[in-house]
Short mmCIF file of C-alpha atoms in Angstrom, two decimals:
data_model
loop_
_atom_site.label_atom_id
_atom_site.label_comp_id
_atom_site.label_asym_id
_atom_site.label_seq_id
_atom_site.Cartn_x
_atom_site.Cartn_y
_atom_site.Cartn_z
CA MET I 13 -12.46 -11.64 -61.88
CA LYS I 14 -15.22 -12.04 -59.44
CA ALA I 15 -18.47 -10.66 -60.73
CA PRO I 16 -19.06 -7.24 -58.80
CA LEU I 17 -21.56 -7.19 -55.84
CA LEU I 18 -24.87 -5.43 -56.85
CA LEU I 19 -26.96 -4.18 -54.18
CA ASP I 20 -30.55 -2.23 -54.49
CA ARG I 21 -31.57 -0.28 -51.59
CA ARG I 22 -33.51 -3.02 -49.79
CA ALA I 23 -30.79 -5.50 -50.14
CA PHE I 24 -27.85 -2.94 -49.00
CA LEU I 25 -30.28 -2.22 -45.70
CA GLY I 26 -30.87 -6.00 -45.46
CA ARG I 27 -27.52 -7.26 -45.68
CA SER I 28 -26.46 -4.34 -43.11
CA ALA I 29 -28.89 -5.53 -40.78
CA GLY I 30 -26.90 -8.44 -39.89
CA GLY I 31 -23.13 -6.61 -39.03
CA ILE I 32 -22.85 -3.57 -36.85
CA GLY I 33 -25.00 -1.49 -38.68
CA GLY I 34 -28.09 -3.94 -37.42
CA ILE I 35 -27.58 -1.90 -34.28
CA ALA I 36 -28.53 1.26 -35.81
CA LEU I 37 -31.20 -0.51 -38.13
CA HIS I 38 -32.96 -2.18 -35.48
CA THR I 39 -35.38 0.48 -34.91
CA LEU I 40 -35.65 1.49 -38.39
CA LEU I 41 -36.32 -1.89 -40.06
CA ALA I 42 -38.91 -4.17 -39.40
CA GLU I 43 -37.75 -7.60 -39.33
CA GLY I 44 -40.06 -8.75 -42.29
CA MET I 45 -38.38 -5.99 -44.39
CA ALA I 46 -35.19 -7.54 -43.45
CA MET I 47 -36.01 -11.13 -43.80
CA ALA I 48 -37.56 -10.31 -47.13
CA ALA I 49 -34.14 -8.61 -48.33
CA ARG I 50 -32.15 -11.19 -47.13
CA GLY I 51 -34.62 -13.79 -49.08
CA GLU I 52 -35.63 -15.52 -46.00
CA GLU I 53 -39.17 -17.04 -45.25
CA VAL I 54 -41.45 -14.46 -42.96
CA SER I 55 -42.70 -16.45 -39.84
CA PRO I 56 -46.33 -16.13 -39.28
CA GLU I 57 -45.61 -16.00 -35.41
CA MET I 58 -43.98 -12.47 -36.21
CA PHE I 59 -47.73 -11.27 -36.95
CA LYS I 60 -49.84 -13.48 -34.66
CA ALA I 61 -52.56 -11.89 -32.74
CA VAL I 62 -54.92 -15.00 -31.12
CA ALA I 63 -55.23 -18.16 -32.06
CA PRO I 64 -56.47 -18.37 -35.58
CA LYS I 65 -60.36 -19.59 -36.35
CA ALA I 66 -59.95 -19.52 -40.16
CA LYS I 67 -57.42 -21.20 -42.34
CA ARG I 68 -58.43 -19.62 -45.70
CA VAL I 69 -60.87 -16.73 -46.82
CA ILE I 70 -62.86 -16.97 -49.69
CA PHE I 71 -63.84 -13.32 -50.76
CA LEU I 72 -66.72 -13.49 -53.27
CA PHE I 73 -66.46 -9.75 -54.53
CA GLN I 74 -69.57 -8.36 -56.41
CA SER I 75 -68.21 -5.65 -58.51
CA GLY I 76 -70.29 -2.67 -59.26
CA GLY I 77 -71.69 -1.98 -55.85
CA PRO I 78 -75.13 -4.37 -55.18
CA SER I 79 -77.77 -2.34 -54.01
CA HIS I 80 -78.51 -2.65 -50.12
CA MET I 81 -81.94 -1.60 -49.67
CA ASP I 82 -82.96 -3.65 -52.48
CA LEU I 83 -81.37 -7.22 -51.16
CA PHE I 84 -80.35 -6.90 -47.57
CA ASP I 85 -81.55 -3.62 -45.95
CA GLY I 86 -85.58 -3.19 -46.95
CA LYS I 87 -87.68 -1.22 -44.73
CA ASP I 88 -91.23 -0.96 -44.59
CA ALA I 89 -90.94 2.82 -44.16
CA LEU I 90 -89.54 2.79 -47.90
CA GLU I 91 -93.03 1.91 -48.91
CA LYS I 92 -94.67 4.98 -47.41
CA LEU I 93 -91.66 7.26 -48.74
CA HIS I 94 -91.92 5.86 -52.13
CA GLY I 95 -92.24 8.81 -54.62
CA THR I 96 -91.19 11.46 -52.07
CA ASN I 97 -88.11 13.77 -52.47
CA LEU I 98 -84.87 12.58 -50.25
CA PRO I 99 -85.10 15.31 -47.78
CA ASP I 100 -82.03 17.90 -47.81
CA SER I 101 -81.72 17.08 -43.85
CA VAL I 102 -81.14 13.59 -44.83
CA ARG I 103 -78.64 13.97 -47.56
CA ALA I 104 -76.60 16.45 -45.31
CA GLY I 105 -74.90 18.02 -48.27
CA GLN I 106 -73.21 14.44 -49.14
CA ARG I 107 -71.71 14.61 -52.80
CA VAL I 108 -73.27 12.34 -55.23
CA THR I 109 -71.71 11.87 -58.68
CA GLY I 110 -71.99 13.55 -61.81
CA MET I 111 -74.17 11.10 -63.16
CA THR I 112 -77.22 12.48 -60.59
CA SER I 113 -75.77 15.63 -59.49
CA GLY I 114 -78.20 17.34 -62.00
CA GLN I 115 -81.45 15.86 -61.20
CA SER I 116 -83.79 18.32 -60.18
CA SER I 117 -85.28 15.97 -57.53
CA PHE I 118 -84.28 12.64 -55.74
CA PRO I 119 -87.51 10.84 -55.69
CA VAL I 120 -87.34 7.31 -53.29
CA LEU I 121 -87.67 4.22 -54.74
CA LYS I 122 -88.70 1.39 -52.63
CA PRO I 123 -87.27 -1.88 -52.77
CA ILE I 124 -87.70 -3.17 -56.42
CA ALA I 125 -88.83 -6.65 -55.33
CA PRO I 126 -90.47 -8.07 -51.71
CA GLY I 127 -88.42 -10.00 -49.27
CA LYS I 128 -88.66 -11.29 -45.74
CA ARG I 129 -87.68 -11.96 -42.42
CA CYS I 130 -85.41 -14.70 -42.45
CA GLY I 131 -83.25 -16.55 -39.63
CA PRO I 132 -82.98 -16.50 -35.83
CA ALA I 133 -82.18 -12.60 -36.25
CA GLY I 134 -85.18 -11.97 -38.53
CA VAL I 135 -82.80 -10.13 -41.18
CA TRP I 136 -84.77 -9.02 -44.19
CA ILE I 137 -83.46 -10.31 -47.51
CA SER I 138 -85.12 -10.04 -50.58
CA ASP I 139 -87.22 -12.62 -52.64
CA LEU I 140 -84.88 -11.80 -55.50
CA LEU I 141 -82.36 -14.28 -53.44
CA PRO I 142 -84.36 -17.25 -52.47
CA TRP I 143 -81.16 -19.26 -51.67
CA THR I 144 -79.62 -16.69 -49.55
CA GLN I 145 -82.78 -16.54 -47.67
CA LYS I 146 -82.08 -20.61 -47.03
CA ILE I 147 -78.75 -19.68 -45.30
CA ALA I 148 -80.09 -16.75 -43.11
CA GLY I 149 -79.11 -18.98 -40.32
CA GLU I 150 -75.42 -19.24 -41.37
CA ILE I 151 -74.33 -15.68 -42.25
CA CYS I 152 -74.02 -12.92 -40.57
CA VAL I 153 -75.28 -9.47 -42.58
CA MET I 154 -73.22 -6.17 -41.79
CA ARG I 155 -75.68 -3.27 -42.52
CA SER I 156 -73.47 -0.51 -41.40
CA MET I 157 -70.54 -0.94 -44.08
CA HIS I 158 -69.00 2.49 -45.23
CA THR I 159 -66.38 4.01 -47.49
CA GLU I 160 -65.31 7.61 -48.43
CA ALA I 161 -65.27 6.63 -52.08
CA ILE I 162 -68.17 7.15 -54.72
CA ASN I 163 -66.41 5.93 -57.76
CA HIS I 164 -65.92 2.60 -58.81
CA ASP I 165 -62.34 2.16 -59.36
CA PRO I 166 -60.94 4.05 -56.17
CA ALA I 167 -64.07 2.05 -53.84
CA ILE I 168 -62.74 -1.38 -55.71
CA THR I 169 -59.12 -0.34 -54.95
CA LEU I 170 -60.07 0.59 -51.39
CA ALA I 171 -61.97 -2.59 -50.87
CA ASN I 172 -59.09 -4.76 -52.03
CA THR I 173 -56.35 -3.22 -51.02
CA GLY I 174 -57.10 -0.78 -48.52
CA SER I 175 -56.14 2.06 -49.84
CA MET I 176 -57.41 4.18 -52.92
CA GLN I 177 -54.15 4.76 -53.94
CA LEU I 178 -52.63 2.60 -56.67
CA GLY I 179 -49.58 0.72 -55.91
CA HIS I 180 -50.58 -0.94 -52.42
CA ALA I 181 -50.32 -4.82 -52.19
CA SER I 182 -53.74 -6.74 -52.11
CA ALA I 183 -55.48 -8.16 -49.36
CA GLY I 184 -54.66 -11.68 -50.68
CA ALA I 185 -51.21 -10.86 -50.97
CA TRP I 186 -50.98 -9.54 -47.34
CA VAL I 187 -52.10 -12.98 -46.16
CA SER I 188 -50.00 -14.92 -48.55
CA TYR I 189 -47.13 -12.89 -46.98
CA GLY I 190 -48.14 -13.28 -43.57
CA LEU I 191 -49.05 -16.92 -43.37
CA GLY I 192 -47.67 -18.71 -46.54
CA SER I 193 -49.42 -21.71 -48.28
CA GLU I 194 -50.48 -24.90 -47.03
CA ASN I 195 -50.24 -26.62 -50.07
CA LYS I 196 -47.01 -26.81 -52.23
CA ASN I 197 -48.45 -27.30 -55.67
CA PHE I 198 -50.29 -24.23 -55.25
CA PRO I 199 -50.07 -20.44 -54.87
CA ALA I 200 -51.28 -19.03 -51.42
CA PHE I 201 -53.86 -16.83 -53.24
CA MET I 202 -55.67 -17.56 -56.38
CA VAL I 203 -58.32 -15.49 -58.46
CA MET I 204 -61.19 -16.10 -61.01
CA ILE I 205 -63.39 -13.51 -62.75
CA SER I 206 -67.10 -13.82 -64.13
CA GLN I 207 -69.35 -11.79 -65.84
CA GLY I 208 -73.01 -11.23 -64.68
CA THR I 209 -76.00 -10.77 -66.83
CA GLY I 210 -76.81 -7.80 -64.75
CA LYS I 211 -75.07 -4.85 -66.37
CA ASN I 212 -72.80 -6.37 -69.52
CA PRO I 213 -70.35 -5.16 -70.08
CA ASP I 214 -69.70 -3.68 -66.69
CA GLN I 215 -66.72 -2.11 -65.04
CA PRO I 216 -63.34 -3.45 -65.53
CA ILE I 217 -61.39 -5.42 -63.12
CA PHE I 218 -57.41 -4.39 -62.88
CA SER I 219 -54.51 -7.07 -62.22
CA ARG I 220 -53.15 -4.57 -59.35
CA LEU I 221 -56.08 -5.83 -57.27
CA TRP I 222 -54.92 -9.11 -56.78
CA GLY I 223 -50.90 -7.44 -57.05
CA SER I 224 -48.48 -7.63 -54.49
CA GLY I 225 -47.68 -4.39 -54.71
CA TYR I 226 -44.29 -3.74 -52.49
CA LEU I 227 -44.32 -7.06 -51.02
CA PRO I 228 -42.29 -10.09 -52.84
CA SER I 229 -43.89 -10.67 -56.13
CA GLN I 230 -44.32 -14.58 -55.50
CA HIS I 231 -47.15 -13.48 -52.99
CA GLN I 232 -49.33 -12.05 -55.82
CA GLY I 233 -52.77 -13.40 -56.96
CA VAL I 234 -52.57 -16.07 -59.85
CA ILE I 235 -55.86 -16.04 -62.08
CA LEU I 236 -57.49 -19.21 -62.72
CA GLY I 237 -59.13 -18.90 -65.98
CA ALA I 238 -61.70 -20.83 -68.09
CA GLY I 239 -61.15 -23.13 -71.31
CA LYS I 240 -58.52 -25.59 -72.20
CA GLU I 241 -55.53 -23.40 -70.49
CA PRO I 242 -56.49 -22.12 -67.29
CA VAL I 243 -53.57 -20.60 -65.83
CA LEU I 244 -51.49 -19.14 -69.16
CA TYR I 245 -48.32 -20.33 -70.20
CA LEU I 246 -48.12 -23.59 -67.93
CA ASP I 247 -47.91 -26.06 -70.84
CA ASN I 248 -44.45 -27.27 -72.21
CA PRO I 249 -43.76 -26.28 -75.77
CA PRO I 250 -44.15 -28.46 -78.30
CA GLY I 251 -41.42 -31.17 -78.38
CA ILE I 252 -40.32 -30.52 -74.67
CA SER I 253 -41.01 -33.37 -72.25
CA ARG I 254 -41.58 -32.81 -68.60
CA GLU I 255 -37.97 -34.17 -67.82
CA GLN I 256 -36.41 -31.75 -70.26
CA ARG I 257 -38.32 -29.24 -68.61
CA ARG I 258 -37.11 -30.16 -65.05
CA SER I 259 -33.67 -30.32 -66.34
CA THR I 260 -34.11 -26.64 -67.47
CA LEU I 261 -35.30 -25.24 -64.49
CA ASP I 262 -32.68 -27.02 -62.37
CA ASP I 263 -29.81 -25.25 -64.57
CA LEU I 264 -32.02 -22.03 -64.01
CA ALA I 265 -32.11 -22.19 -60.73
CA THR I 266 -28.72 -22.66 -60.29
CA LEU I 267 -27.98 -19.74 -61.95
CA ASN I 268 -30.87 -17.63 -60.45
CA THR I 269 -29.59 -18.70 -56.99
CA ARG I 270 -25.70 -17.50 -58.01
CA PHE I 271 -27.31 -14.29 -59.22
CA GLY I 272 -29.13 -13.77 -56.07
CA GLU I 273 -26.56 -14.54 -53.52
CA GLN I 274 -24.67 -11.85 -55.46
CA ALA I 275 -27.42 -9.03 -55.54
CA ALA I 276 -29.23 -10.09 -52.41
CA ASP I 277 -32.33 -9.12 -54.49
CA PRO I 278 -35.40 -10.79 -53.18
CA GLU I 279 -37.10 -10.78 -56.55
CA THR I 280 -34.30 -13.27 -57.86
CA MET I 281 -36.16 -15.74 -55.13
CA ALA I 282 -39.33 -14.80 -56.08
CA ARG I 283 -38.80 -15.88 -59.73
CA ILE I 284 -36.93 -19.07 -58.81
CA HIS I 285 -40.16 -19.81 -56.55
CA ALA I 286 -42.62 -18.89 -59.64
CA TYR I 287 -40.66 -21.15 -61.88
CA GLU I 288 -40.85 -24.16 -59.40
CA MET I 289 -44.51 -23.27 -58.44
CA ALA I 290 -45.26 -23.38 -62.35
CA PHE I 291 -43.76 -26.55 -62.96
CA ARG I 292 -45.62 -28.21 -59.96
CA MET I 293 -48.99 -26.69 -61.22
CA GLN I 294 -48.74 -28.48 -64.54
CA ALA I 295 -49.92 -31.37 -62.65
CA SER I 296 -52.16 -29.79 -60.15
CA VAL I 297 -54.30 -27.45 -61.92
CA PRO I 298 -55.32 -29.85 -64.61
CA GLU I 299 -56.46 -32.28 -61.46
CA LEU I 300 -58.29 -29.12 -59.70
CA THR I 301 -60.53 -28.56 -62.93
CA ASP I 302 -61.50 -31.73 -63.72
CA LEU I 303 -64.92 -32.23 -62.20
CA THR I 304 -65.44 -35.62 -63.26
CA GLY I 305 -65.39 -36.56 -59.59
CA GLU I 306 -68.10 -34.53 -58.24
CA SER I 307 -71.17 -35.97 -57.72
CA ALA I 308 -74.53 -35.35 -59.64
CA GLU I 309 -75.88 -33.96 -56.06
CA THR I 310 -73.10 -31.15 -55.91
CA LEU I 311 -73.51 -30.30 -59.34
CA GLU I 312 -77.17 -29.71 -58.54
CA LEU I 313 -76.70 -27.95 -55.50
CA TYR I 314 -74.47 -25.06 -57.37
CA GLY I 315 -77.15 -24.62 -60.28
CA PRO I 316 -77.10 -25.02 -64.07
CA GLU I 317 -74.06 -22.80 -64.77
CA VAL I 318 -71.68 -24.98 -62.98
CA ARG I 319 -70.73 -26.93 -66.15
CA LYS I 320 -69.70 -24.08 -68.00
CA PRO I 321 -66.42 -22.91 -67.18
CA GLY I 322 -65.70 -19.07 -66.29
CA THR I 323 -69.26 -18.69 -65.04
CA TYR I 324 -70.01 -17.80 -61.05
CA ALA I 325 -71.50 -21.32 -60.65
CA ALA I 326 -68.45 -23.01 -61.76
CA ASN I 327 -66.07 -20.13 -59.93
CA CYS I 328 -67.33 -21.03 -56.73
CA LEU I 329 -67.16 -24.78 -57.05
CA LEU I 330 -63.46 -24.79 -57.76
CA ALA I 331 -63.35 -22.05 -54.63
CA ARG I 332 -64.48 -24.96 -52.56
CA ARG I 333 -62.07 -27.47 -54.28
CA LEU I 334 -59.26 -24.80 -54.06
CA ALA I 335 -60.14 -24.77 -50.04
CA GLU I 336 -59.80 -28.50 -49.77
CA ARG I 337 -56.41 -28.00 -51.01
CA GLY I 338 -55.16 -25.46 -48.87
CA VAL I 339 -55.16 -22.22 -50.63
CA ARG I 340 -55.22 -19.31 -48.31
CA PHE I 341 -56.94 -16.78 -50.16
CA ILE I 342 -59.56 -17.29 -52.81
CA GLN I 343 -60.94 -14.27 -54.64
CA LEU I 344 -64.11 -14.39 -57.32
CA PHE I 345 -64.67 -11.09 -58.96
CA HIS I 346 -68.23 -11.15 -60.21
CA ARG I 347 -68.89 -7.98 -62.73
CA GLY I 348 -72.13 -6.74 -63.42
CA TRP I 349 -73.83 -5.02 -60.14
CA ASP I 350 -73.58 -1.37 -61.49
CA GLN I 351 -77.51 -1.14 -62.06
CA HIS I 352 -77.49 2.66 -63.29
CA VAL I 353 -80.40 2.17 -65.44
CA ALA I 354 -82.85 -0.74 -65.96
CA ILE I 355 -82.34 -1.44 -62.39
CA THR I 356 -85.96 -3.65 -62.54
CA ARG I 357 -84.30 -6.12 -65.47
CA GLN I 358 -80.58 -6.04 -64.52
CA LEU I 359 -80.53 -6.62 -60.84
CA PRO I 360 -82.80 -9.64 -60.77
CA ASN I 361 -80.59 -11.14 -63.60
CA GLN I 362 -77.69 -10.41 -61.62
CA CYS I 363 -79.10 -12.13 -58.41
CA ARG I 364 -79.88 -15.23 -60.57
CA ASP I 365 -76.44 -15.30 -61.55
CA THR I 366 -74.97 -15.28 -57.69
CA ASP I 367 -77.62 -16.38 -55.46
CA GLN I 368 -77.84 -20.04 -55.82
CA PRO I 369 -73.87 -20.77 -56.24
CA SER I 370 -73.28 -18.18 -52.95
CA ALA I 371 -75.59 -20.17 -50.88
CA ALA I 372 -74.41 -23.75 -52.33
CA LEU I 373 -70.69 -22.67 -51.61
CA VAL I 374 -71.68 -21.99 -47.73
CA MET I 375 -73.53 -25.03 -47.78
CA ASP I 376 -71.20 -27.41 -49.43
CA LEU I 377 -68.30 -26.04 -47.00
CA LYS I 378 -70.39 -26.88 -44.13
CA ARG I 379 -71.58 -30.62 -45.02
CA ARG I 380 -67.55 -31.18 -45.50
CA GLY I 381 -66.46 -29.81 -42.50
CA LEU I 382 -64.91 -26.70 -43.74
CA LEU I 383 -67.06 -23.86 -42.99
CA ASP I 384 -65.77 -23.71 -39.50
CA ASP I 385 -62.15 -22.57 -40.50
CA THR I 386 -62.93 -20.64 -43.73
CA LEU I 387 -63.95 -17.05 -43.86
CA VAL I 388 -66.66 -16.68 -46.72
CA ILE I 389 -67.09 -12.76 -47.33
CA TRP I 390 -69.85 -11.57 -49.65
CA GLY I 391 -70.05 -8.12 -50.86
CA GLY I 392 -68.91 -5.04 -53.06
CA GLU I 393 -67.61 -1.70 -52.99
CA PHE I 394 -70.46 0.45 -52.01
CA GLY I 395 -74.35 0.33 -52.38
CA ARG I 396 -77.03 2.45 -54.18
CA THR I 397 -78.76 5.31 -53.79
CA VAL I 398 -82.50 5.27 -52.13
CA TYR I 399 -83.77 7.82 -54.88
CA SER I 400 -83.92 6.71 -58.74
CA GLN I 401 -81.49 7.74 -61.10
CA GLY I 402 -83.87 9.00 -63.79
CA GLN I 403 -87.72 9.02 -64.01
CA LEU I 404 -89.31 7.10 -61.06
CA GLY I 405 -90.76 3.89 -62.20
CA GLY I 406 -89.36 4.51 -65.73
CA PRO I 407 -87.88 1.11 -67.60
CA SER I 408 -84.71 3.22 -68.03
CA SER I 409 -84.18 3.92 -64.28
CA GLY I 410 -81.51 3.08 -61.98
CA ARG I 411 -79.87 4.04 -58.85
CA ASP I 412 -76.69 5.94 -58.44
CA HIS I 413 -73.34 4.81 -56.12
CA HIS I 414 -73.54 5.26 -52.31
CA GLY I 415 -70.81 5.05 -49.97
CA ARG I 416 -72.13 6.25 -46.96
CA CYS I 417 -73.40 2.92 -45.89
CA PHE I 418 -74.26 -0.51 -47.53
CA SER I 419 -74.42 -4.28 -47.01
CA LEU I 420 -72.35 -7.47 -47.04
CA TRP I 421 -72.32 -10.39 -45.37
CA LEU I 422 -69.67 -13.04 -43.92
CA ALA I 423 -69.82 -16.89 -42.86
CA GLY I 424 -67.83 -19.63 -41.11
CA ALA I 425 -64.95 -19.07 -39.03
CA GLY I 426 -66.37 -18.08 -35.98
CA ILE I 427 -68.50 -15.33 -37.30
CA LYS I 428 -72.22 -15.38 -35.31
CA PRO I 429 -74.40 -17.17 -37.41
CA GLY I 430 -77.93 -15.80 -37.96
CA HIS I 431 -76.51 -12.32 -37.09
CA VAL I 432 -77.02 -8.71 -38.15
CA HIS I 433 -74.75 -6.14 -37.13
CA GLY I 434 -75.79 -2.40 -37.75
CA GLU I 435 -78.43 -0.16 -38.67
CA THR I 436 -79.28 2.46 -40.99
CA ASP I 437 -82.05 5.32 -40.97
CA ASP I 438 -85.38 4.69 -42.56
CA PHE I 439 -83.69 5.91 -46.14
CA CYS I 440 -81.11 3.31 -46.28
CA TRP I 441 -78.73 6.41 -46.25
CA ASN I 442 -77.15 7.02 -42.94
CA ILE I 443 -75.85 4.57 -40.54
CA THR I 444 -77.30 5.03 -37.03
CA LYS I 445 -75.69 2.06 -35.00
CA ASP I 446 -72.56 0.29 -35.17
CA PRO I 447 -70.48 1.92 -38.16
CA VAL I 448 -68.03 -0.32 -39.83
CA HIS I 449 -65.43 1.35 -42.07
CA LEU I 450 -63.66 -1.17 -44.73
CA ARG I 451 -60.36 -0.97 -43.05
CA ASP I 452 -62.51 -2.85 -39.65
CA LEU I 453 -63.51 -5.32 -42.17
CA HIS I 454 -59.84 -6.02 -43.43
CA ALA I 455 -58.95 -6.10 -39.53
CA THR I 456 -61.70 -8.65 -38.67
CA MET I 457 -60.46 -10.75 -41.31
CA LEU I 458 -56.89 -10.91 -40.66
CA GLU I 459 -57.87 -11.59 -36.89
CA ARG I 460 -59.99 -14.65 -37.89
CA LEU I 461 -56.75 -15.57 -39.43
CA GLY I 462 -54.76 -15.33 -36.29
CA ILE I 463 -53.10 -11.96 -37.25
CA ASP I 464 -52.78 -8.57 -35.80
CA HIS I 465 -53.24 -6.39 -38.61
CA ASN I 466 -51.07 -3.65 -36.77
CA LYS I 467 -48.22 -6.43 -36.35
CA LEU I 468 -48.69 -7.23 -40.25
CA VAL I 469 -46.40 -4.34 -41.81
CA PHE I 470 -43.59 -3.93 -44.34
CA PRO I 471 -41.91 -0.88 -44.33
CA TYR I 472 -41.79 1.03 -47.73
CA ARG I 473 -41.00 4.78 -48.89
CA GLY I 474 -40.47 5.34 -44.83
CA LEU I 475 -44.00 4.23 -43.58
CA ASP I 476 -44.67 0.59 -41.82
CA GLN I 477 -47.11 -0.26 -44.86
CA LYS I 478 -50.04 -2.13 -43.73
CA LEU I 479 -53.70 -3.69 -45.13
CA THR I 480 -55.48 -1.58 -42.67
CA GLY I 481 -53.61 1.86 -43.33
CA VAL I 482 -52.38 4.51 -41.22
CA GLU I 483 -55.87 5.69 -39.93
CA ALA I 484 -57.45 3.52 -37.30
CA ALA I 485 -59.01 0.23 -37.48
CA LYS I 486 -60.92 -1.91 -35.16
CA VAL I 487 -62.01 -5.94 -35.18
CA VAL I 488 -65.45 -5.93 -34.72
CA GLY I 489 -66.03 -8.09 -31.93
CA GLU I 490 -69.37 -7.95 -31.81
CA ILE I 491 -69.86 -10.28 -34.97
CA LEU I 492 -67.40 -12.84 -33.43
CA ALA I 493 -69.02 -15.90 -31.68
#
């Protein structure tokens, strides 16, 4: 007796789209949904906006909220305002976290270190970032970023998935879904995590930040860790040869394909894809992580930590190697930026972790001809308050969360080099010119990849889901060369 046909809702709608029911479903289903349900490939032409400037993205996510007035938005006015109380007219009733809402005063804290004007635009960059000062002519500093979130988890989730609500697809998964991979031996989306010496331990990082959400699971990010087994469960069990593994996978693929044809379940196809990718990565990952071919000059460029697997410096070098191998979306999560206390000690430590490797990555990409088609993004989920958390000048004082304005930088892929976009007031509290929401950053990132963010959709729960959400989002054309 033939096995019964098992259809889930998505598969049923997908199959219906191929028959008479497709006439009615044409206006209800996006083509990407129907194709995914049938296990077919999605064509990048469906989402195309303009000729792409970038082939890949490297997102250096600084988890915890880097202090924008201490790093990229220092102002002469803060020297004069130091110690004065933040005016109510500037706060404008903005809510703050429970960590400082009970303070009797909000004394302004000037930048904890001096800085200098750098690059053709004269962008202020802290002396805590001497290597970033060197690449000021290559980066575009966005001073007018903003977000509604004031706590880490919703803010980080928004920055990485386009929504503060759980369950949405991550930015890297969207890019994988829209463009696929350039190298069959690596996933389109790979992730690395490091812990800084600023605040240790810092806020946790959850796998949903590189998850696929409602997209087919083959688009989720793959973690590249440190140690002898960078990708878990790749090694064959003792006594199993590579030939035996290949034979087993062939038999398993036959069974899964048969079930996939009966059930029309795209996740079955994703499972086959995962098994095949893992088999190929048994050879590609060891080659990737073997740094013996890197020159002494290159290793020195990334700094002394580059030889220690799992450090931010080592991950930056691996990001360049992944870019060379055609990985579409490479994301580094670096923890330790949540300086609520001891900011005069913690922030310099955190900067030492990240400054040289971040700059080295941009330099290395440029000298290898990769920066022109690689979009590099450096930034976190929000900024910090201009007022001191705790006693002004005390060794245990720090800064609280601030989402109303913060800074990040971009480089490569036709982004204006040596440019500054947006302005904030004298208190680094409110945006005074050219606001950029995180949705706009996502729209701009997709545009650099040649994707129209309004076309990159996936129907789910009655809504055309997008990385940029349902609210208005725009490409920040002013930063494009």
